[in-house]
């Protein structure tokens, strides 16, 4: 029934905050005055999944780790459970993917952004047992790659920011968000044709990024039709040429595609009436665009 994403720098105190949130929510659930559907709080973390810190040493090793996390969280989403995902969750696209999964399950959700300065993260990292430490290089790399959550985008909101100076967490507000907040509509694509321009721009950026990474993952250079999994609820097929496709090539087409469509969005112009800015429609347009350009 509820889903909480924790995000923050490595060794910024995410697991410490998670325990505070868990204790607060468990007390709420146990309170005799509460008669809602929630029965338990489950924490999914790199530690509980046996993902070692060294998985973040290079981004190739990270992918299977994220895959494991994602499959597990989909299995654990339940009507009686508050699921807290205590991991770095630093990639915007990954938070978006989790949001889509939670939306499919009609879960209420929120994001908690745990903030500590890079200096404190380094300092706190040293206090960990040896097998729980990040190497300096990995710590710096992750801080550099970190994509900050934003309350402006639907997949990070509502967003609670907890600073290192704060003793506790906003437990009551989190409780309200996951028990009374809006349930995001499971099929937003039909509603998205009247989106605000900023949302449409995010969707454009996000959807094309997902497709670029899906093509990079799936293309083997043999050519022919390839299945792409853009989000858990959106699968597409693309016809690829039988040659090696590079990331820079795809990114160039992505930029061209975005430039063309951004103009239409910001001008609010429409092609013969309404333009559909749903994920699905953007994804189909971009796949067609790629098929045409990759052939050349
Ligand atoms: P993360 O889950 O973000 O990697 P942890 O919560 O495991 O971070 O904390 C990393 C280390 O920093 C732990 O050794 C923890 O005891 C310490 N730590 C966390 N929060 C604080 C704090 N507010 N003050 C001092 N040390 C802290
Ligand atoms: Mg942790």
mmCIF file of C-alpha atoms and ligand atoms in Angstrom:
data_model
loop_
_atom_site.group_PDB
_atom_site.id
_atom_site.type_symbol
_atom_site.label_atom_id
_atom_site.label_comp_id
_atom_site.label_asym_id
_atom_site.label_seq_id
_atom_site.Cartn_x
_atom_site.Cartn_y
_atom_site.Cartn_z
ATOM 1 C CA UNK A 1 0.000 0.000 0.000
ATOM 2 C CA UNK A 2 2.963 2.289 0.478
ATOM 3 C CA UNK A 3 6.383 2.773 -0.985
ATOM 4 C CA UNK A 4 9.220 4.950 0.295
ATOM 5 C CA UNK A 5 12.357 5.662 -1.696
ATOM 6 C CA UNK A 6 15.427 6.748 0.240
ATOM 7 C CA UNK A 7 18.068 8.606 -1.729
ATOM 8 C CA UNK A 8 21.347 10.228 -0.792
ATOM 9 C CA UNK A 9 25.132 10.181 -1.079
ATOM 10 C CA UNK A 10 26.993 7.048 0.028
ATOM 11 C CA UNK A 11 27.536 7.047 3.821
ATOM 12 C CA UNK A 12 25.257 10.066 4.224
ATOM 13 C CA UNK A 13 23.190 8.323 6.904
ATOM 14 C CA UNK A 14 20.491 6.720 4.725
ATOM 15 C CA UNK A 15 20.308 3.473 6.687
ATOM 16 C CA UNK A 16 20.378 5.383 9.965
ATOM 17 C CA UNK A 17 17.436 7.520 8.799
ATOM 18 C CA UNK A 18 15.656 4.449 7.451
ATOM 19 C CA UNK A 19 15.722 2.878 10.917
ATOM 20 C CA UNK A 20 14.274 6.078 12.408
ATOM 21 C CA UNK A 21 11.494 6.108 9.818
ATOM 22 C CA UNK A 22 10.815 2.403 10.299
ATOM 23 C CA UNK A 23 10.510 2.777 14.075
ATOM 24 C CA UNK A 24 8.157 5.724 13.664
ATOM 25 C CA UNK A 25 5.906 3.950 11.163
ATOM 26 C CA UNK A 26 5.824 0.728 13.163
ATOM 27 C CA UNK A 27 4.627 2.660 16.204
ATOM 28 C CA UNK A 28 1.889 4.213 14.059
ATOM 29 C CA UNK A 29 0.793 0.830 12.752
ATOM 30 C CA UNK A 30 0.722 -0.684 16.249
ATOM 31 C CA UNK A 31 -1.279 2.195 17.658
ATOM 32 C CA UNK A 32 -4.730 0.768 18.588
ATOM 33 C CA UNK A 33 -6.347 3.808 16.990
ATOM 34 C CA UNK A 34 -5.044 2.768 13.590
ATOM 35 C CA UNK A 35 -7.391 0.484 11.704
ATOM 36 C CA UNK A 36 -6.040 0.815 8.171
ATOM 37 C CA UNK A 37 -4.631 -1.916 5.921
ATOM 38 C CA UNK A 38 -0.940 -1.529 6.822
ATOM 39 C CA UNK A 39 0.542 -4.341 8.900
ATOM 40 C CA UNK A 40 4.310 -4.245 8.489
ATOM 41 C CA UNK A 41 7.323 -2.236 7.418
ATOM 42 C CA UNK A 42 9.894 -3.981 5.234
ATOM 43 C CA UNK A 43 13.289 -2.501 4.421
ATOM 44 C CA UNK A 44 15.090 -3.491 1.246
ATOM 45 C CA UNK A 45 18.720 -2.468 1.233
ATOM 46 C CA UNK A 46 22.000 -3.382 -0.392
ATOM 47 C CA UNK A 47 22.880 -5.086 2.877
ATOM 48 C CA UNK A 48 19.683 -7.122 3.071
ATOM 49 C CA UNK A 49 20.179 -8.177 -0.565
ATOM 50 C CA UNK A 50 23.840 -8.998 -0.091
ATOM 51 C CA UNK A 51 24.996 -6.324 -2.544
ATOM 52 C CA UNK A 52 28.559 -5.366 -1.676
ATOM 53 C CA UNK A 53 29.844 -1.785 -1.736
ATOM 54 C CA UNK A 54 32.277 -2.860 -4.440
ATOM 55 C CA UNK A 55 29.307 -3.302 -6.793
ATOM 56 C CA UNK A 56 29.489 0.492 -7.153
ATOM 57 C CA UNK A 57 33.156 0.509 -8.150
ATOM 58 C CA UNK A 58 32.182 0.552 -11.794
ATOM 59 C CA UNK A 59 28.893 1.244 -13.477
ATOM 60 C CA UNK A 60 28.810 -2.131 -15.283
ATOM 61 C CA UNK A 61 28.708 -4.016 -11.999
ATOM 62 C CA UNK A 62 25.969 -1.692 -10.766
ATOM 63 C CA UNK A 63 23.471 -2.758 -13.384
ATOM 64 C CA UNK A 64 22.862 -6.307 -12.120
ATOM 65 C CA UNK A 65 22.745 -4.928 -8.564
ATOM 66 C CA UNK A 66 19.974 -2.541 -9.569
ATOM 67 C CA UNK A 67 18.261 -5.362 -11.427
ATOM 68 C CA UNK A 68 18.232 -7.506 -8.283
ATOM 69 C CA UNK A 69 16.881 -4.613 -6.247
ATOM 70 C CA UNK A 70 14.148 -3.929 -8.759
ATOM 71 C CA UNK A 71 12.937 -7.528 -9.069
ATOM 72 C CA UNK A 72 12.908 -7.923 -5.320
ATOM 73 C CA UNK A 73 10.976 -4.752 -4.696
ATOM 74 C CA UNK A 74 8.359 -5.702 -7.262
ATOM 75 C CA UNK A 75 7.873 -8.990 -5.429
ATOM 76 C CA UNK A 76 7.611 -7.279 -2.058
ATOM 77 C CA UNK A 77 5.026 -4.667 -3.021
ATOM 78 C CA UNK A 78 1.921 -5.571 -1.078
ATOM 79 C CA UNK A 79 -1.289 -3.994 0.158
ATOM 80 C CA UNK A 80 -0.360 -4.525 3.823
ATOM 81 C CA UNK A 81 3.279 -3.443 3.556
ATOM 82 C CA UNK A 82 5.223 -0.226 3.786
ATOM 83 C CA UNK A 83 8.212 -0.963 1.606
ATOM 84 C CA UNK A 84 11.268 1.200 2.223
ATOM 85 C CA UNK A 85 13.981 1.024 -0.418
ATOM 86 C CA UNK A 86 17.156 2.008 1.376
ATOM 87 C CA UNK A 87 19.764 2.231 -1.344
ATOM 88 C CA UNK A 88 21.663 5.024 -3.103
ATOM 89 C CA UNK A 89 18.830 5.421 -5.638
ATOM 90 C CA UNK A 90 20.876 8.161 -7.208
ATOM 91 C CA UNK A 91 19.826 7.638 -10.820
ATOM 92 C CA UNK A 92 16.803 9.666 -11.812
ATOM 93 C CA UNK A 93 15.788 7.039 -14.367
ATOM 94 C CA UNK A 94 15.841 4.328 -11.726
ATOM 95 C CA UNK A 95 13.673 6.333 -9.331
ATOM 96 C CA UNK A 96 11.309 6.869 -12.240
ATOM 97 C CA UNK A 97 11.226 3.131 -12.927
ATOM 98 C CA UNK A 98 10.355 2.419 -9.287
ATOM 99 C CA UNK A 99 7.676 5.097 -9.407
ATOM 100 C CA UNK A 100 6.111 3.393 -12.434
ATOM 101 C CA UNK A 101 6.110 0.038 -10.654
ATOM 102 C CA UNK A 102 4.545 1.544 -7.529
ATOM 103 C CA UNK A 103 1.969 3.317 -9.654
ATOM 104 C CA UNK A 104 1.041 0.052 -11.336
ATOM 105 C CA UNK A 105 0.421 -1.423 -7.896
ATOM 106 C CA UNK A 106 -1.603 1.653 -6.878
ATOM 107 C CA UNK A 107 0.733 2.334 -3.948
ATOM 108 C CA UNK A 108 1.029 5.649 -2.170
ATOM 109 C CA UNK A 109 4.605 6.821 -2.190
ATOM 110 C CA UNK A 110 7.125 9.419 -1.163
ATOM 111 C CA UNK A 111 10.856 10.070 -1.447
ATOM 112 C CA UNK A 112 13.194 10.894 1.415
ATOM 113 C CA UNK A 113 16.350 12.745 0.451
ATOM 114 C CA UNK A 114 19.036 12.237 3.087
ATOM 115 C CA UNK A 115 21.544 15.068 2.899
ATOM 116 C CA UNK A 116 25.060 15.261 4.334
ATOM 117 C CA UNK A 117 28.020 17.221 2.966
ATOM 118 C CA UNK A 118 30.623 15.279 0.952
ATOM 119 C CA UNK A 119 33.143 15.931 3.778
ATOM 120 C CA UNK A 120 30.838 14.325 6.352
ATOM 121 C CA UNK A 121 30.179 11.368 4.059
ATOM 122 C CA UNK A 122 33.933 10.800 3.813
ATOM 123 C CA UNK A 123 34.288 11.127 7.557
ATOM 124 C CA UNK A 124 31.364 8.797 8.309
ATOM 125 C CA UNK A 125 32.532 6.307 5.706
ATOM 126 C CA UNK A 126 35.709 5.856 7.756
ATOM 127 C CA UNK A 127 33.667 4.893 10.830
ATOM 128 C CA UNK A 128 32.230 1.842 9.049
ATOM 129 C CA UNK A 129 33.596 -1.675 9.390
ATOM 130 C CA UNK A 130 36.070 -2.498 6.612
ATOM 131 C CA UNK A 131 33.655 -4.592 4.552
ATOM 132 C CA UNK A 132 31.055 -1.814 4.764
ATOM 133 C CA UNK A 133 33.295 1.000 3.510
ATOM 134 C CA UNK A 134 33.242 2.536 0.057
ATOM 135 C CA UNK A 135 36.653 3.157 -1.452
ATOM 136 C CA UNK A 136 37.555 6.843 -1.773
ATOM 137 C CA UNK A 137 37.399 6.624 -5.533
ATOM 138 C CA UNK A 138 33.943 5.033 -5.519
ATOM 139 C CA UNK A 139 32.650 7.500 -2.951
ATOM 140 C CA UNK A 140 33.827 10.470 -5.018
ATOM 141 C CA UNK A 141 32.525 8.945 -8.231
ATOM 142 C CA UNK A 142 29.077 8.344 -6.768
ATOM 143 C CA UNK A 143 28.896 11.849 -5.334
ATOM 144 C CA UNK A 144 29.786 13.238 -8.744
ATOM 145 C CA UNK A 145 27.224 11.102 -10.581
ATOM 146 C CA UNK A 146 24.480 11.730 -8.024
ATOM 147 C CA UNK A 147 21.226 12.998 -9.543
ATOM 148 C CA UNK A 148 19.430 15.002 -6.911
ATOM 149 C CA UNK A 149 15.730 14.321 -6.325
ATOM 150 C CA UNK A 150 13.361 17.170 -7.089
ATOM 151 C CA UNK A 151 9.914 17.901 -5.716
ATOM 152 C CA UNK A 152 9.098 19.342 -9.144
ATOM 153 C CA UNK A 153 8.913 15.954 -10.814
ATOM 154 C CA UNK A 154 6.100 13.559 -10.138
ATOM 155 C CA UNK A 155 8.292 10.517 -9.506
ATOM 156 C CA UNK A 156 10.190 12.173 -6.624
ATOM 157 C CA UNK A 157 7.211 13.834 -4.989
ATOM 158 C CA UNK A 158 6.185 14.288 -2.288
ATOM 159 C CA UNK A 159 9.799 14.839 -1.321
ATOM 160 C CA UNK A 160 11.086 15.081 2.249
ATOM 161 C CA UNK A 161 14.596 16.422 2.701
ATOM 162 C CA UNK A 162 16.413 15.495 5.901
ATOM 163 C CA UNK A 163 19.591 17.441 6.639
ATOM 164 C CA UNK A 164 22.548 16.112 8.637
ATOM 165 C CA UNK A 165 21.863 18.747 11.295
ATOM 166 C CA UNK A 166 18.418 17.348 12.062
ATOM 167 C CA UNK A 167 18.069 14.949 14.950
ATOM 168 C CA UNK A 168 14.987 13.161 13.708
ATOM 169 C CA UNK A 169 12.910 12.497 10.633
ATOM 170 C CA UNK A 170 9.526 14.032 9.692
ATOM 171 C CA UNK A 171 7.787 10.774 10.629
ATOM 172 C CA UNK A 172 4.265 12.181 10.925
ATOM 173 C CA UNK A 173 4.451 13.884 7.552
ATOM 174 C CA UNK A 174 5.778 10.708 5.952
ATOM 175 C CA UNK A 175 2.966 8.744 7.579
ATOM 176 C CA UNK A 176 0.390 11.182 6.179
ATOM 177 C CA UNK A 177 1.909 10.964 2.711
ATOM 178 C CA UNK A 178 1.736 7.176 2.639
ATOM 179 C CA UNK A 179 -1.683 6.819 4.240
ATOM 180 C CA UNK A 180 -3.593 9.851 2.953
ATOM 181 C CA UNK A 181 -1.641 11.089 -0.053
ATOM 182 C CA UNK A 182 -2.851 10.733 -3.600
ATOM 183 C CA UNK A 183 -2.668 7.340 -5.188
ATOM 184 C CA UNK A 184 -1.047 8.046 -8.531
ATOM 185 C CA UNK A 185 -3.272 6.951 -11.394
ATOM 186 C CA UNK A 186 -2.161 3.558 -12.725
ATOM 187 C CA UNK A 187 -2.519 4.503 -16.327
ATOM 188 C CA UNK A 188 -1.397 8.075 -16.598
ATOM 189 C CA UNK A 189 -0.890 7.978 -20.341
ATOM 190 C CA UNK A 190 -4.510 8.818 -21.053
ATOM 191 C CA UNK A 191 -4.332 11.823 -18.750
ATOM 192 C CA UNK A 192 -0.996 13.123 -19.883
ATOM 193 C CA UNK A 193 -2.160 14.767 -23.073
ATOM 194 C CA UNK A 194 -2.990 17.883 -21.049
ATOM 195 C CA UNK A 195 0.236 17.978 -19.070
ATOM 196 C CA UNK A 196 2.035 21.122 -18.002
ATOM 197 C CA UNK A 197 4.944 21.980 -20.328
ATOM 198 C CA UNK A 198 7.599 21.245 -17.682
ATOM 199 C CA UNK A 199 6.193 17.788 -17.136
ATOM 200 C CA UNK A 200 6.136 17.149 -20.869
ATOM 201 C CA UNK A 201 9.806 18.157 -21.092
ATOM 202 C CA UNK A 202 10.702 15.750 -18.309
ATOM 203 C CA UNK A 203 8.785 12.998 -19.993
ATOM 204 C CA UNK A 204 10.575 13.720 -23.263
ATOM 205 C CA UNK A 205 13.993 13.641 -21.600
ATOM 206 C CA UNK A 206 13.212 10.632 -19.455
ATOM 207 C CA UNK A 207 11.581 8.468 -22.089
ATOM 208 C CA UNK A 208 14.267 9.074 -24.699
ATOM 209 C CA UNK A 209 17.004 8.384 -22.130
ATOM 210 C CA UNK A 210 15.363 5.083 -21.193
ATOM 211 C CA UNK A 211 15.133 4.089 -24.844
ATOM 212 C CA UNK A 212 18.769 4.959 -25.523
ATOM 213 C CA UNK A 213 19.883 2.801 -22.613
ATOM 214 C CA UNK A 214 17.517 -0.013 -23.593
ATOM 215 C CA UNK A 215 18.902 0.005 -27.154
ATOM 216 C CA UNK A 216 22.462 -0.038 -25.795
ATOM 217 C CA UNK A 217 21.607 -3.003 -23.573
ATOM 218 C CA UNK A 218 19.691 -4.994 -26.154
ATOM 219 C CA UNK A 219 21.474 -4.354 -29.435
ATOM 220 C CA UNK A 220 23.868 -7.137 -30.324
ATOM 221 C CA UNK A 221 24.859 -5.865 -33.766
ATOM 222 C CA UNK A 222 22.899 -8.622 -35.568
ATOM 223 C CA UNK A 223 20.112 -6.289 -36.611
ATOM 224 C CA UNK A 224 16.440 -7.034 -36.984
ATOM 225 C CA UNK A 225 13.602 -6.543 -34.526
ATOM 226 C CA UNK A 226 14.610 -6.149 -30.878
ATOM 227 C CA UNK A 227 12.297 -5.907 -27.869
ATOM 228 C CA UNK A 228 12.846 -2.875 -25.645
ATOM 229 C CA UNK A 229 11.611 -2.593 -22.127
ATOM 230 C CA UNK A 230 11.251 1.154 -21.643
ATOM 231 C CA UNK A 231 9.472 0.951 -18.295
ATOM 232 C CA UNK A 232 7.979 -2.109 -16.612
ATOM 233 C CA UNK A 233 4.652 -1.230 -18.204
ATOM 234 C CA UNK A 234 5.908 -0.111 -21.585
ATOM 235 C CA UNK A 235 7.478 -2.611 -23.966
ATOM 236 C CA UNK A 236 8.263 -1.703 -27.552
ATOM 237 C CA UNK A 237 9.912 -3.218 -30.558
ATOM 238 C CA UNK A 238 12.566 -1.527 -32.667
ATOM 239 C CA UNK A 239 14.120 -2.591 -35.967
ATOM 240 C CA UNK A 240 17.872 -2.175 -35.779
ATOM 241 C CA UNK A 241 20.414 -2.269 -38.614
ATOM 242 C CA UNK A 242 22.954 -5.110 -38.574
ATOM 243 C CA UNK A 243 25.927 -3.134 -37.396
ATOM 244 C CA UNK A 244 27.426 -1.884 -34.181
ATOM 245 C CA UNK A 245 25.545 1.097 -32.761
ATOM 246 C CA UNK A 246 27.464 3.503 -30.557
ATOM 247 C CA UNK A 247 26.219 5.400 -27.553
ATOM 248 C CA UNK A 248 27.387 8.731 -28.957
ATOM 249 C CA UNK A 249 25.412 8.092 -32.135
ATOM 250 C CA UNK A 250 22.262 7.386 -30.122
ATOM 251 C CA UNK A 251 22.813 10.410 -27.940
ATOM 252 C CA UNK A 252 23.173 12.600 -30.996
ATOM 253 C CA UNK A 253 19.795 11.378 -32.305
ATOM 254 C CA UNK A 254 18.299 11.827 -28.872
ATOM 255 C CA UNK A 255 19.441 15.470 -28.774
ATOM 256 C CA UNK A 256 18.059 16.099 -32.260
ATOM 257 C CA UNK A 257 14.761 14.516 -31.361
ATOM 258 C CA UNK A 258 14.516 16.527 -28.155
ATOM 259 C CA UNK A 259 15.356 19.796 -29.894
ATOM 260 C CA UNK A 260 12.623 19.255 -32.443
ATOM 261 C CA UNK A 261 9.965 18.361 -29.904
ATOM 262 C CA UNK A 262 11.008 20.816 -27.233
ATOM 263 C CA UNK A 263 10.154 23.605 -29.587
ATOM 264 C CA UNK A 264 6.668 22.245 -30.043
ATOM 265 C CA UNK A 265 6.195 21.930 -26.305
ATOM 266 C CA UNK A 266 7.491 25.351 -25.313
ATOM 267 C CA UNK A 267 5.559 27.074 -28.056
ATOM 268 C CA UNK A 268 2.530 25.070 -27.055
ATOM 269 C CA UNK A 269 2.057 24.358 -30.714
ATOM 270 C CA UNK A 270 -0.024 21.456 -31.823
ATOM 271 C CA UNK A 271 0.044 19.301 -34.883
ATOM 272 C CA UNK A 272 -3.517 19.174 -36.136
ATOM 273 C CA UNK A 273 -5.036 19.676 -32.730
ATOM 274 C CA UNK A 274 -3.891 17.987 -29.568
ATOM 275 C CA UNK A 275 -0.394 16.604 -29.222
ATOM 276 C CA UNK A 276 -0.157 13.561 -27.016
ATOM 277 C CA UNK A 277 2.823 13.864 -24.663
ATOM 278 C CA UNK A 278 2.323 10.582 -22.873
ATOM 279 C CA UNK A 279 5.333 8.340 -22.295
ATOM 280 C CA UNK A 280 3.894 5.882 -24.719
ATOM 281 C CA UNK A 281 3.424 8.325 -27.531
ATOM 282 C CA UNK A 282 6.883 9.896 -27.019
ATOM 283 C CA UNK A 283 8.404 6.403 -26.958
ATOM 284 C CA UNK A 284 6.745 5.402 -30.234
ATOM 285 C CA UNK A 285 7.757 8.648 -31.921
ATOM 286 C CA UNK A 286 11.362 8.285 -30.805
ATOM 287 C CA UNK A 287 11.574 4.637 -31.879
ATOM 288 C CA UNK A 288 10.304 5.587 -35.345
ATOM 289 C CA UNK A 289 12.769 8.467 -35.467
ATOM 290 C CA UNK A 290 15.649 6.154 -34.506
ATOM 291 C CA UNK A 291 14.657 3.500 -37.033
ATOM 292 C CA UNK A 292 14.691 6.074 -39.821
ATOM 293 C CA UNK A 293 18.003 7.636 -38.819
ATOM 294 C CA UNK A 294 19.915 4.478 -37.960
ATOM 295 C CA UNK A 295 19.105 3.038 -41.385
ATOM 296 C CA UNK A 296 20.833 5.910 -43.146
HETATM 297 P P1 LIG B 1 24.355 5.061 4.363
HETATM 298 O O1 LIG B 1 23.271 4.054 4.585
HETATM 299 O O2 LIG B 1 23.883 6.331 3.726
HETATM 300 O O3 LIG B 1 25.526 4.508 3.628
HETATM 301 P P2 LIG B 1 24.706 4.883 7.247
HETATM 302 O O4 LIG B 1 23.420 5.293 7.856
HETATM 303 O O5 LIG B 1 25.007 3.424 7.209
HETATM 304 O O6 LIG B 1 24.887 5.537 5.793
HETATM 305 O O7 LIG B 1 25.866 5.645 8.023
HETATM 306 C C1 LIG B 1 27.229 5.532 7.605
HETATM 307 C C2 LIG B 1 28.113 5.686 8.810
HETATM 308 O O8 LIG B 1 27.953 7.001 9.332
HETATM 309 C C3 LIG B 1 27.740 4.735 9.943
HETATM 310 O O9 LIG B 1 28.913 4.274 10.526
HETATM 311 C C4 LIG B 1 26.912 5.597 10.879
HETATM 312 O O10 LIG B 1 27.040 5.175 12.211
HETATM 313 C C5 LIG B 1 27.502 6.975 10.680
HETATM 314 N N1 LIG B 1 26.499 8.035 10.833
HETATM 315 C C6 LIG B 1 25.304 8.115 10.228
HETATM 316 N N2 LIG B 1 24.621 9.228 10.594
HETATM 317 C C7 LIG B 1 25.436 9.875 11.472
HETATM 318 C C8 LIG B 1 25.329 11.079 12.212
HETATM 319 N N3 LIG B 1 24.238 11.874 12.124
HETATM 320 N N4 LIG B 1 26.366 11.437 12.998
HETATM 321 C C9 LIG B 1 27.472 10.670 13.090
HETATM 322 N N5 LIG B 1 27.644 9.513 12.418
HETATM 323 C C10 LIG B 1 26.650 9.104 11.623
HETATM 324 MG MG1 LIG B 2 23.070 2.081 3.907
#
